[in-house]
Coordinates of C-alpha atoms in Angstrom, one line a residue:
M1 CA 12.2 6.2 -21.6
D2 CA 11.1 2.5 -21.0
R3 CA 9.5 3.8 -17.9
V4 CA 7.9 6.7 -19.4
N5 CA 6.4 4.7 -22.5
D6 CA 5.5 1.5 -21.0
T7 CA 4.9 1.4 -17.5
K8 CA 2.4 3.2 -15.5
T9 CA 3.0 5.3 -12.6
A10 CA 1.3 5.8 -9.5
L11 CA 1.7 8.5 -6.7
V12 CA 0.6 7.5 -3.3
T13 CA 0.6 10.4 -0.7
G14 CA 1.6 9.1 3.0
A15 CA 3.2 6.3 1.4
N16 CA 5.8 5.9 3.9
K17 CA 4.1 3.7 6.5
G18 CA 0.8 1.5 7.1
I19 CA -2.0 1.4 4.8
G20 CA -0.3 3.9 2.4
F21 CA 3.2 1.8 2.1
A22 CA 0.9 -1.5 1.6
I23 CA -0.9 0.3 -1.2
A24 CA 2.3 1.3 -2.7
Q25 CA 4.0 -2.1 -2.0
G26 CA 0.8 -3.6 -3.9
L27 CA 0.5 -1.5 -6.7
G28 CA 4.5 -1.9 -7.5
A29 CA 3.9 -5.7 -7.1
I30 CA 1.3 -5.4 -10.1
G31 CA 3.6 -3.5 -12.2
F32 CA 3.4 0.3 -11.4
T33 CA 6.4 2.7 -10.8
V34 CA 5.4 3.9 -7.5
A35 CA 6.0 7.6 -6.4
V36 CA 6.2 7.5 -2.4
G37 CA 5.1 10.7 -1.4
A38 CA 5.7 12.0 2.1
R39 CA 7.1 14.5 4.3
D40 CA 9.8 13.3 6.0
D41 CA 12.7 12.6 4.2
A42 CA 14.4 9.8 6.4
R43 CA 11.3 7.9 6.7
R44 CA 10.5 8.4 2.6
E45 CA 14.0 7.0 1.6
A46 CA 13.7 4.3 4.0
A47 CA 10.1 3.0 2.6
V48 CA 11.7 3.5 -1.0
E49 CA 14.6 1.3 -0.1
R50 CA 12.0 -1.4 1.4
L51 CA 10.0 -1.2 -1.8
R52 CA 13.0 -1.6 -3.8
A53 CA 14.3 -4.5 -1.8
A54 CA 10.9 -6.1 -2.5
G55 CA 11.4 -5.6 -6.4
V56 CA 9.0 -2.7 -6.7
D57 CA 10.3 0.3 -8.9
A58 CA 9.9 3.2 -6.7
F59 CA 11.3 6.9 -6.0
G60 CA 10.7 9.1 -3.3
V61 CA 8.7 12.9 -3.6
A62 CA 9.1 15.0 -1.1
L63 CA 5.6 16.2 -0.5
D64 CA 3.7 17.9 2.2
V65 CA -0.2 18.2 1.3
T66 CA -0.5 21.4 3.4
S67 CA 1.9 23.3 1.5
D68 CA 1.0 24.6 -2.0
I69 CA 5.0 25.1 -2.6
S70 CA 5.6 21.4 -1.5
V71 CA 2.6 19.9 -4.0
A72 CA 3.7 22.1 -7.2
A73 CA 7.4 20.8 -6.8
A74 CA 6.0 17.3 -6.2
A75 CA 4.2 17.5 -9.4
A76 CA 7.3 18.8 -11.3
T77 CA 9.5 16.1 -9.8
I78 CA 6.8 13.4 -11.2
E79 CA 6.7 15.3 -14.6
R80 CA 10.5 14.8 -14.7
T81 CA 10.6 11.7 -13.7
A82 CA 7.8 9.9 -15.6
E83 CA 6.2 12.3 -17.8
R84 CA 2.5 11.6 -16.7
L85 CA 0.4 10.0 -13.6
D86 CA -1.6 7.3 -14.1
V87 CA -3.0 6.8 -10.4
L88 CA -3.2 9.0 -7.9
V89 CA -3.8 7.7 -4.3
N90 CA -4.8 10.5 -1.9
N91 CA -3.9 8.3 1.4
A92 CA -2.1 11.1 3.7
G93 CA -4.3 11.9 6.5
I94 CA -4.5 12.9 10.2
S95 CA -6.8 12.1 12.8
G96 CA -6.1 15.3 14.7
R97 CA -5.6 15.7 18.9
T98 CA -8.1 14.0 21.1
D99 CA -6.9 15.4 24.4
G100 CA -9.1 17.2 26.7
D101 CA -12.1 16.4 25.0
A102 CA -10.6 18.4 21.9
Q103 CA -13.0 16.2 19.3
D104 CA -16.1 16.0 21.6
P105 CA -18.6 18.1 19.5
T106 CA -19.7 20.2 22.9
T107 CA -16.3 21.0 23.5
L108 CA -15.0 21.0 20.1
D109 CA -11.3 22.7 19.5
L110 CA -11.7 24.4 16.3
D111 CA -8.2 24.6 15.8
V112 CA -8.3 21.1 15.7
V113 CA -11.0 21.0 13.1
R114 CA -8.9 23.4 11.0
T115 CA -5.9 21.2 11.3
V116 CA -7.3 18.0 10.3
L117 CA -9.5 19.7 7.4
E118 CA -6.2 21.2 6.1
T119 CA -4.4 18.0 5.7
N120 CA -7.9 15.6 5.0
V121 CA -9.7 17.7 2.8
L122 CA -8.1 20.8 1.5
G123 CA -4.3 18.5 1.0
V124 CA -6.5 16.1 -1.1
V125 CA -8.0 19.0 -3.3
R126 CA -4.5 20.9 -3.5
V127 CA -2.6 17.7 -4.6
T128 CA -5.4 16.2 -7.0
N129 CA -5.8 19.8 -9.1
A130 CA -1.8 19.8 -9.0
M131 CA -1.8 16.4 -10.6
L132 CA -4.7 16.6 -13.0
P133 CA -2.7 18.0 -15.6
L134 CA -0.5 14.7 -15.4
L135 CA -3.2 12.5 -15.2
S136 CA -4.8 14.0 -18.2
R137 CA -1.9 12.5 -20.3
A138 CA -2.8 9.1 -19.0
G139 CA -4.7 6.3 -21.0
S140 CA -6.7 5.5 -17.9
P141 CA -6.4 7.7 -15.2
R142 CA -7.7 7.0 -11.6
I143 CA -7.7 8.9 -8.3
V144 CA -8.6 7.1 -5.2
N145 CA -9.5 9.1 -1.9
M146 CA -8.9 7.1 1.1
S147 CA -11.8 8.1 3.3
S148 CA -13.3 6.2 6.3
N149 CA -16.8 4.9 7.0
M150 CA -16.6 7.0 10.2
G151 CA -17.5 10.0 7.7
S152 CA -20.6 7.9 6.8
L153 CA -23.7 9.7 7.8
T154 CA -25.8 6.3 7.5
L155 CA -23.7 4.3 9.4
R156 CA -21.9 6.7 12.0
T157 CA -19.3 4.0 13.1
G158 CA -16.6 4.5 15.5
P159 CA -15.9 6.9 18.2
I160 CA -17.2 10.3 18.5
M161 CA -14.5 12.2 16.7
A162 CA -16.4 15.5 15.7
A163 CA -13.1 16.8 13.7
Y164 CA -12.1 13.6 12.0
A165 CA -15.3 12.2 10.8
P166 CA -16.7 14.9 9.6
S167 CA -13.5 15.5 7.3
K168 CA -14.1 12.2 5.9
S169 CA -17.8 13.3 5.2
M170 CA -16.5 16.4 3.5
L171 CA -13.6 14.2 1.5
N172 CA -16.8 12.0 0.3
S173 CA -18.4 14.9 -1.1
V174 CA -15.7 16.4 -2.5
T175 CA -15.1 13.1 -4.5
A176 CA -18.7 13.2 -5.5
Q177 CA -17.9 16.6 -6.8
Y178 CA -14.8 15.6 -9.0
A179 CA -16.8 12.7 -10.2
R180 CA -19.5 15.2 -11.6
R181 CA -16.8 17.5 -12.9
L182 CA -14.7 14.7 -14.8
A183 CA -17.8 12.7 -16.1
D184 CA -17.2 13.1 -19.5
S185 CA -13.0 12.8 -19.1
K186 CA -11.2 9.4 -18.7
V187 CA -10.4 10.4 -15.1
I188 CA -12.3 7.7 -12.8
V189 CA -12.5 9.1 -9.1
N190 CA -13.8 7.1 -6.1
A191 CA -13.4 7.2 -2.4
A192 CA -12.5 3.8 -0.6
C193 CA -13.0 2.6 3.1
P194 CA -10.2 0.6 4.5
G195 CA -11.5 -0.7 7.4
Y196 CA -10.4 -1.0 10.7
V197 CA -6.7 -1.5 10.3
A198 CA -3.9 -2.1 12.4
T199 CA -1.9 1.1 12.2
D200 CA -0.5 4.2 14.6
F201 CA -3.7 5.5 14.0
T202 CA -5.4 2.9 16.2
G203 CA -2.5 2.0 18.2
F204 CA -1.8 -1.1 16.0
N205 CA -5.1 -2.6 18.0
A206 CA -7.6 -3.4 15.4
P207 CA -8.2 -6.7 13.3
R208 CA -7.3 -5.8 9.7
T209 CA -3.6 -5.6 8.3
P210 CA -2.3 -2.8 6.0
E211 CA -2.6 -5.3 3.4
Q212 CA -5.9 -6.2 3.8
G213 CA -6.9 -2.3 4.2
A214 CA -4.8 -1.7 1.1
A215 CA -7.0 -3.8 -1.1
I216 CA -9.9 -1.7 -2.1
A217 CA -7.8 1.1 -3.1
I218 CA -6.1 -1.3 -5.1
R219 CA -8.8 -2.5 -7.2
L220 CA -10.3 1.1 -7.4
A221 CA -6.7 2.0 -8.9
T222 CA -7.3 -0.5 -11.5
L223 CA -10.8 -0.4 -12.4
P224 CA -11.6 -1.0 -16.0
D225 CA -12.5 2.1 -18.2
D226 CA -16.3 1.3 -17.8
G227 CA -15.8 1.1 -14.0
P228 CA -18.0 2.9 -11.3
R229 CA -17.3 6.8 -11.0
G230 CA -17.9 9.0 -7.7
G231 CA -18.7 6.0 -5.4
F232 CA -17.5 4.8 -1.7
F233 CA -16.5 1.2 -1.5
D234 CA -15.1 -1.0 1.0
D235 CA -14.2 -4.8 0.4
E236 CA -17.8 -5.7 0.5
G237 CA -19.0 -3.2 -1.9
V238 CA -20.7 0.2 -1.6
V239 CA -20.6 2.0 1.5
P240 CA -23.7 4.2 2.3
W241 CA -23.2 7.8 2.4

């Protein structure tokens, strides 16, 4: 029961690789018990073993963010294991197909849009709502939604990706709506941009490491009780909407 009484627990979705794994490792390094959320059983357990080898108290949680049944089961697993949840990092996301101009707005494949939104937006809502009862039991609950400055309507960065970029714009808007709804609660919700990070998403051809990309998420996950709410941040500060 020591974990339940004294140790904060964080769930990181899509935590088996890349930025998600780095967030899990970073939170574990500062004393969190980390629930590694991932769909693939083998990759999830391999990530848990890597974290444990690094001294992190970690356990695996089978989690497909596109499935109501999977998300409900994940919430039940966390409740059994830790009784509450202190931090939720909604990191799981997909870029969507780009072949055949599938994300050119003039030839946009609507099935790609639906698939991307199902994970990047609806998945975040599905997981967040399932975990809110557990977060409400924590003293200083935090939710971090991993976004991208590609979703900034002001910056308009990156390649033209008319499924992925709008999914992050909508995620930012959803983040703001949660922050408004939870303004009078203990739950602090923000969105984070990790920057251009070398992961499989970028073909590992980017200047930032996963650890650098994870830093802003870890900062937002550990905000003080008077920290900002409903914002969009990267390492340099506020990202324009």
